[in-house]
Tab-separated table of N, CA and C in Angstrom:
chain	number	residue	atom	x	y	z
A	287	UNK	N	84.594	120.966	62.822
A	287	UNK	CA	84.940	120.442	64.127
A	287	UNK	C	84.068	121.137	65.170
A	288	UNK	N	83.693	120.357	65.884
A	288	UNK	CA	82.465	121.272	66.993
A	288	UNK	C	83.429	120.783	68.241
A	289	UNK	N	83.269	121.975	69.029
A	289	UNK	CA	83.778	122.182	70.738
A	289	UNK	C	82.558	122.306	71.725
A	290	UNK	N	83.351	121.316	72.750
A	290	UNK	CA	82.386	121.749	73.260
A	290	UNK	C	82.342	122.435	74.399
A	291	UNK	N	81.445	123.435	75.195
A	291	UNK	CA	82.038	124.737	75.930
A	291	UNK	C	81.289	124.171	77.635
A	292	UNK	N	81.616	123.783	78.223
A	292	UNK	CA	80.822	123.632	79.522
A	292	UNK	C	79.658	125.188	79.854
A	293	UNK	N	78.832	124.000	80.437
A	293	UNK	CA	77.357	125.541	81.151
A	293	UNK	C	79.033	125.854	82.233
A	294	UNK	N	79.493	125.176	83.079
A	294	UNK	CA	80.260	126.269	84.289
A	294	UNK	C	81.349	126.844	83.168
A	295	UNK	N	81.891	127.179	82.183
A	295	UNK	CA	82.913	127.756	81.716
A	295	UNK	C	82.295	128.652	81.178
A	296	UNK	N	81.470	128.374	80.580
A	296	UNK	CA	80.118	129.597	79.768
A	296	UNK	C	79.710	130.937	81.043
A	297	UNK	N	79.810	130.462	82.311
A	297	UNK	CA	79.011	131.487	82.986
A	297	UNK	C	80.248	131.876	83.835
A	298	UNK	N	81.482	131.659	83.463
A	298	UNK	CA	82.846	132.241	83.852
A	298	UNK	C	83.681	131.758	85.262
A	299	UNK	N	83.227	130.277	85.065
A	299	UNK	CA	84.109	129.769	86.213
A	299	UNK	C	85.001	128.928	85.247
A	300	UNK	N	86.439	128.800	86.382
A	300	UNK	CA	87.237	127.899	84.578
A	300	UNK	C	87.450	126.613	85.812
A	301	UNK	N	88.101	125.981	85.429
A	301	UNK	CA	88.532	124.618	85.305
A	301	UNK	C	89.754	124.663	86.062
A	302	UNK	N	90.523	123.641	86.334
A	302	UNK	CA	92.136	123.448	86.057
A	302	UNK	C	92.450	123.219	85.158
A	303	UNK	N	93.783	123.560	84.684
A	303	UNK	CA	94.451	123.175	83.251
A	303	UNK	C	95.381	122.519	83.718
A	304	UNK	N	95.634	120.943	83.424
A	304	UNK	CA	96.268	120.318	83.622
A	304	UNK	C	97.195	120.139	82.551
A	305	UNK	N	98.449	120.547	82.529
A	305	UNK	CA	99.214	120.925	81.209
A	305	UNK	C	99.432	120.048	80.225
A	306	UNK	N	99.625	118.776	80.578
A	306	UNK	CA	99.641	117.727	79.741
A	306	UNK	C	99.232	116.223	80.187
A	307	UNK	N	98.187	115.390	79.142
A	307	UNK	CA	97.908	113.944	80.031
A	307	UNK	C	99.012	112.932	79.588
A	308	UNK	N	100.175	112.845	78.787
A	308	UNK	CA	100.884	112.233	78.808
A	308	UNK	C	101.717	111.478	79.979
A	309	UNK	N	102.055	111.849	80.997
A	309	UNK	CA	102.543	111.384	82.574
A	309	UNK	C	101.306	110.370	82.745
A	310	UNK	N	100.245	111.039	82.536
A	310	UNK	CA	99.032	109.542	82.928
A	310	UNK	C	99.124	108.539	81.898
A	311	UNK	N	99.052	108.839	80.539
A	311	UNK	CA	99.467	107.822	79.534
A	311	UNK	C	100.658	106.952	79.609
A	312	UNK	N	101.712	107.357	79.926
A	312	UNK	CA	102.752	106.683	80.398
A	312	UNK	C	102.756	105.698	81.901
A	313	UNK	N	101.872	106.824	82.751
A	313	UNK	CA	101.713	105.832	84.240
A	313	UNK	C	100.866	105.032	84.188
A	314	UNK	N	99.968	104.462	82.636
A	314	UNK	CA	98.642	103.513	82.448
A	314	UNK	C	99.123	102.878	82.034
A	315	UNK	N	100.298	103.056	80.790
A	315	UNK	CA	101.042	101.869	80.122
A	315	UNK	C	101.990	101.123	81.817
A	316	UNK	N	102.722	101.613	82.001
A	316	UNK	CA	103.420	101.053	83.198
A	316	UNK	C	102.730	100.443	84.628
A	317	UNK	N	101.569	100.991	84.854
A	317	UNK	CA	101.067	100.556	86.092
A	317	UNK	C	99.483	100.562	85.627
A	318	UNK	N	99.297	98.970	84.767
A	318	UNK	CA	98.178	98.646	83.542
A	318	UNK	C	97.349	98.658	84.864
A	319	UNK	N	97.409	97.950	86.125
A	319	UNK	CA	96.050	97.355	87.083
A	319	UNK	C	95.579	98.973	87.841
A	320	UNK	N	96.114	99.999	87.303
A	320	UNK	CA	95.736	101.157	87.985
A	320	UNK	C	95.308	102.385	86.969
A	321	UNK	N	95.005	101.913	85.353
A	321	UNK	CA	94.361	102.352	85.268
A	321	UNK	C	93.009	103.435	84.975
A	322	UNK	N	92.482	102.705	85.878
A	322	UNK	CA	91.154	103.250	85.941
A	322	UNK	C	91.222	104.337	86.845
A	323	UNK	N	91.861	104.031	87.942
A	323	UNK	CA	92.144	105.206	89.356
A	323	UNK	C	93.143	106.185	88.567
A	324	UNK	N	93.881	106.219	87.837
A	324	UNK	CA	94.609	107.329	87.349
A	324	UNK	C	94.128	107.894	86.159
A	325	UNK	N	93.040	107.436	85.152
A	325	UNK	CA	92.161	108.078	84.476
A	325	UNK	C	90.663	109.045	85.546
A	326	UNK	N	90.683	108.641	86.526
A	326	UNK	CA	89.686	108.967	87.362
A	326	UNK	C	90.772	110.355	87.823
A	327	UNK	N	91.596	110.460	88.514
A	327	UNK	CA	92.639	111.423	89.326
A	327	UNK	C	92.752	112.600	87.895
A	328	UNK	N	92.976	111.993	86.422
A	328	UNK	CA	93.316	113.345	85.585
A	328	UNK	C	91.562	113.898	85.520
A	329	UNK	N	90.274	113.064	85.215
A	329	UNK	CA	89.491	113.974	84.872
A	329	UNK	C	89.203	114.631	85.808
A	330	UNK	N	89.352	113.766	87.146
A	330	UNK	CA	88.708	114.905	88.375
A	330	UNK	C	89.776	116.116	88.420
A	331	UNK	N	91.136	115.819	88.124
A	331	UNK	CA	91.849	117.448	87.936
A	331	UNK	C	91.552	118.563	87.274
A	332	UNK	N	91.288	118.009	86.059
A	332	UNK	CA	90.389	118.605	85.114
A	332	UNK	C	89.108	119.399	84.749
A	333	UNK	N	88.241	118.632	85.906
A	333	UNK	CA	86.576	118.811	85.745
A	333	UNK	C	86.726	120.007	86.724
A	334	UNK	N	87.647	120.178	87.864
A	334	UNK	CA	86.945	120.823	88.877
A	334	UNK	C	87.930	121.996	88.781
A	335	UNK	N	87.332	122.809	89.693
A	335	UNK	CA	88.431	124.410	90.096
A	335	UNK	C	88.942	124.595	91.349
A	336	UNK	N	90.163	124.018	91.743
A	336	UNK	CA	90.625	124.355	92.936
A	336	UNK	C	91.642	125.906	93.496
A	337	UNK	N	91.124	126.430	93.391
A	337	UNK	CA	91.741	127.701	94.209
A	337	UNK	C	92.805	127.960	95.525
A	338	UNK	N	92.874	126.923	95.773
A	338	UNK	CA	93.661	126.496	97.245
A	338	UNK	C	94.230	125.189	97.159
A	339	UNK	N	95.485	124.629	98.168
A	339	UNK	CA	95.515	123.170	98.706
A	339	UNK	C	94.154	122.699	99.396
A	340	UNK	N	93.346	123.662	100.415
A	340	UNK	CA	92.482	123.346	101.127
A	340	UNK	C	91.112	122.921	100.537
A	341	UNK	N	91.259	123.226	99.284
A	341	UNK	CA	89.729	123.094	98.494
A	341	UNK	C	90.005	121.892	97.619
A	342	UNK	N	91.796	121.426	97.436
A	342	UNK	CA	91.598	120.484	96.629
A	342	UNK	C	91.816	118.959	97.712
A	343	UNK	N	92.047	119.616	98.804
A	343	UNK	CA	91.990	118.006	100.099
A	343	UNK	C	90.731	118.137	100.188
A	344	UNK	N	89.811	118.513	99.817
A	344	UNK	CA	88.389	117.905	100.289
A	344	UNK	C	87.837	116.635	99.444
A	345	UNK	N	88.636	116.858	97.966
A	345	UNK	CA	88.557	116.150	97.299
A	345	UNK	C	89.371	114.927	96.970
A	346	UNK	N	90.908	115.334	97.389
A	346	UNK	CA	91.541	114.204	97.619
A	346	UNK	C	92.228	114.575	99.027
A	347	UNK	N	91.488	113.268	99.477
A	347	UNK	CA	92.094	113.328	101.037
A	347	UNK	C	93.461	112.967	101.130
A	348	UNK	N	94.363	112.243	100.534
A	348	UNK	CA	95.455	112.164	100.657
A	348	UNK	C	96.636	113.597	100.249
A	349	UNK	N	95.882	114.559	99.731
A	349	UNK	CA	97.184	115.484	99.444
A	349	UNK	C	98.042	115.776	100.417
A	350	UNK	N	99.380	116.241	99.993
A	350	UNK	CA	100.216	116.639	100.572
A	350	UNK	C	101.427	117.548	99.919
A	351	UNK	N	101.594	118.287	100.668
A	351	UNK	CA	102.605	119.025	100.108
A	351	UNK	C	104.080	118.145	100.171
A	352	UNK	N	104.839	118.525	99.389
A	352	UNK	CA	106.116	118.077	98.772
A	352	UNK	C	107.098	118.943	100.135
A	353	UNK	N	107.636	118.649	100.628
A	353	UNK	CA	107.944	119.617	101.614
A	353	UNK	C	109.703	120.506	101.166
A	354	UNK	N	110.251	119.356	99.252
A	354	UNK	CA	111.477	120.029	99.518
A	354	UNK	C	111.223	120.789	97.788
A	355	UNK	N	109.641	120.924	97.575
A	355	UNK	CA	109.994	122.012	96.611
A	355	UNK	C	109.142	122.906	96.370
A	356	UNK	N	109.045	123.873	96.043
A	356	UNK	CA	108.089	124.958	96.590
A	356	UNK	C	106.874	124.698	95.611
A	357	UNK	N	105.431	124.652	96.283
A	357	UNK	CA	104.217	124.561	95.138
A	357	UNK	C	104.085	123.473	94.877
A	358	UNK	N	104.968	122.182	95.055
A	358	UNK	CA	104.660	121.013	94.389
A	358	UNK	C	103.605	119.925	95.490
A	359	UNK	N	102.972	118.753	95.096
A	359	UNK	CA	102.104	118.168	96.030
A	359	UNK	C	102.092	116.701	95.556
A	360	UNK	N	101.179	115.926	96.128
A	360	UNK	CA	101.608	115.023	95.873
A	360	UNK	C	100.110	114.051	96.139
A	361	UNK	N	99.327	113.427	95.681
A	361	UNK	CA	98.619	112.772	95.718
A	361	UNK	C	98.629	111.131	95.536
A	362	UNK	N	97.866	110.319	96.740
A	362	UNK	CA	98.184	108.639	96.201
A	362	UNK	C	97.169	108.632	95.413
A	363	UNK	N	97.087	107.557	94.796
A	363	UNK	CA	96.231	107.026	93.620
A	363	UNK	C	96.269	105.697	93.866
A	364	UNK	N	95.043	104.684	93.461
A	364	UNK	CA	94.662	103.604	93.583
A	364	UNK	C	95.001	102.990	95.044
A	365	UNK	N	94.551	103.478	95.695
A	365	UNK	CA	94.260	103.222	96.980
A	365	UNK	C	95.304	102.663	97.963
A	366	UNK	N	96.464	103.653	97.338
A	366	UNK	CA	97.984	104.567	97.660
A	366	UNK	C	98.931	103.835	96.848
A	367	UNK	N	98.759	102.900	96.099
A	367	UNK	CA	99.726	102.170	94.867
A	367	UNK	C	100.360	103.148	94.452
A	368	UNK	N	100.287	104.222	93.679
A	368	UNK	CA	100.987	105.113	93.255
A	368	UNK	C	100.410	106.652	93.912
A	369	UNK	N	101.974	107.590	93.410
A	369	UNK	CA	101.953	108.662	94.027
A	369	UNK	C	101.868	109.760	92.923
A	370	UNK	N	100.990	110.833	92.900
A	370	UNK	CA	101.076	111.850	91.431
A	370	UNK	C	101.734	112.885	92.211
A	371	UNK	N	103.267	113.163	91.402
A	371	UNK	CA	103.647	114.739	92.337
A	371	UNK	C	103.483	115.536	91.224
A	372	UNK	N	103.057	116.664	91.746
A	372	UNK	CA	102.853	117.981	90.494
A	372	UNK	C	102.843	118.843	91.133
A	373	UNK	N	102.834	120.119	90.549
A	373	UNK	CA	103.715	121.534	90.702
A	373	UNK	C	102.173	122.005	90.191
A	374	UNK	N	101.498	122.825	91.457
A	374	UNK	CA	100.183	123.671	91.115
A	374	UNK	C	100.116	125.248	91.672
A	375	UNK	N	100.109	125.479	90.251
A	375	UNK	CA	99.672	127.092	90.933
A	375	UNK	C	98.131	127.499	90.515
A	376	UNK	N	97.736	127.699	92.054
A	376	UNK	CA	96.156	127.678	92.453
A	376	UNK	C	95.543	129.163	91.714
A	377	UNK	N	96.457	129.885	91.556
A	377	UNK	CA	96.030	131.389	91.268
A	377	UNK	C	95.921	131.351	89.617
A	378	UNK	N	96.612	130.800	89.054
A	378	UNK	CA	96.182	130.615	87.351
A	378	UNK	C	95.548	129.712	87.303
A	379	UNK	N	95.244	128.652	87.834
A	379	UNK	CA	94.267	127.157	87.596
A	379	UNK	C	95.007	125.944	86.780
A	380	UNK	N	96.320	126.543	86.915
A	380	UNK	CA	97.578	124.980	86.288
A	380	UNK	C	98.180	124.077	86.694
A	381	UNK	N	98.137	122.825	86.462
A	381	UNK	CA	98.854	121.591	87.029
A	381	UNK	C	99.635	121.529	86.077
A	382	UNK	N	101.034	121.184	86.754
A	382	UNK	CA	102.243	119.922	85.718
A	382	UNK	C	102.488	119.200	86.951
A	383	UNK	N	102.178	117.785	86.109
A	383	UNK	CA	102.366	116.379	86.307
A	383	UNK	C	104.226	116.412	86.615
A	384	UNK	N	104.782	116.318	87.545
A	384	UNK	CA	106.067	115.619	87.219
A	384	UNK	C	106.821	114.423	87.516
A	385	UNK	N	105.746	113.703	88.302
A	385	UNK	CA	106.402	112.404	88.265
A	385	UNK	C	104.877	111.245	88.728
A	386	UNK	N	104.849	110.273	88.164
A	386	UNK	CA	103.804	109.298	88.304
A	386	UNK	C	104.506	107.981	88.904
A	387	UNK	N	104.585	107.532	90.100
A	387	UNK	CA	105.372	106.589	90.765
A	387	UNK	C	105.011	105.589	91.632
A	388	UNK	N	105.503	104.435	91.910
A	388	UNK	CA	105.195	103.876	93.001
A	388	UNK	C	105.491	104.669	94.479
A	389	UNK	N	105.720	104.110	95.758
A	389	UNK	CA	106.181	104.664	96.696
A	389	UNK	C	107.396	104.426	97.051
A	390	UNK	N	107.486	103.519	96.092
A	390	UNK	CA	109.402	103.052	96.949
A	390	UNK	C	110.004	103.743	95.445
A	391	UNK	N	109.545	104.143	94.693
A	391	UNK	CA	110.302	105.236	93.971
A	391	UNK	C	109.999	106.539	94.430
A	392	UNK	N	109.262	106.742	94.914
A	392	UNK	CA	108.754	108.294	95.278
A	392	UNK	C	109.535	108.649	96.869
A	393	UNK	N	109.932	107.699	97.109
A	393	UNK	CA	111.014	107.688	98.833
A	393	UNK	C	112.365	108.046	97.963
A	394	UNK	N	113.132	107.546	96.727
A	394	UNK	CA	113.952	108.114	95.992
A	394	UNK	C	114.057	109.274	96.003
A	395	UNK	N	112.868	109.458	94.953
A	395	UNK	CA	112.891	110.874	94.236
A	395	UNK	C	112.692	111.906	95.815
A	396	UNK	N	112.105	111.513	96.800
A	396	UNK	CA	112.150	112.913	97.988
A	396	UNK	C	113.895	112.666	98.320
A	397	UNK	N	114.136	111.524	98.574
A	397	UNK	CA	115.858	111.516	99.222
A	397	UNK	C	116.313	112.497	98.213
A	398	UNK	N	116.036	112.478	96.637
A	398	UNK	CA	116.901	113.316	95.564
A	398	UNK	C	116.543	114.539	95.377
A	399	UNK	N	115.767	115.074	95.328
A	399	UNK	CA	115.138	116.454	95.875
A	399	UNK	C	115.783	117.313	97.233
A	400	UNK	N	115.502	116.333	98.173
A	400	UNK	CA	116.231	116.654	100.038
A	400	UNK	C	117.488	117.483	99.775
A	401	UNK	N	118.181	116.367	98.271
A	401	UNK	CA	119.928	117.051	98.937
A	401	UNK	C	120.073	117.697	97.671
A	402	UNK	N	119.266	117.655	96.740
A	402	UNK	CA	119.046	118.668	95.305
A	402	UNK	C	118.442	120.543	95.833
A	403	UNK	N	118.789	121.443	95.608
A	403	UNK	CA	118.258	122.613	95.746
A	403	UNK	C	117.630	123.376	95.042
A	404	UNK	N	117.122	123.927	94.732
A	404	UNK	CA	116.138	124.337	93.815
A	404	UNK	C	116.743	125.871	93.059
């Protein structure tokens, strides 16, 4: 089996680790006309190293923070059809996916969060 090692991982910059692509596999089976924009959203999570919220809005201009849970954010996809919320901590380089949604489910899930506490 051959791996293969990136020139930027080789010279000691890492990546994000996006913990699992299943949430995108599931949000491709369910929302088929999108895709391409949500295979595009995991590799660019993937390919790049964000260290900050501020380094990863340059890249997606829509981020936003989740405002009722700590660390979590929230990105549109396909040109705001759906919403990716995930839980990133910038200091290890890890994403979890936790919910892949439209917006009139993602107005839910914040109402259920709002009066949910952490």
């Amino acid at each position: 089996m051959r791996y293969y090692v990136s020139k930027m991982e080789t010279q000691g910059e890492r990546r994000m680790h996006v913990v699992s692509r299943a949430p995108f596999d599931t949000a491709t089976r369910q929302f088929p006309n999108q895709a391409a924009a949500l295979d595009d959203v995991y590799r660019t999570l993937k390919r790049e190293n964000y260290t900050s919220p501020d380094e990863m809005k340059k890249r997606f201009a829509s981020l936003d923070r989740m405002k009722y849970r700590e660390k979590w954010w929230v990105i549109d996809v396909g040109g705001g059809n759906l919403r990716v919320m995930f839980f990133a901590d910038f200091e290890r380089g890890k994403i979890f996916i936790k919910h892949i949604t439209t917006h009139a489910e993602y107005d839910k899930l914040t109402d259920f969060y709002r009066r949910t506490k952490e």
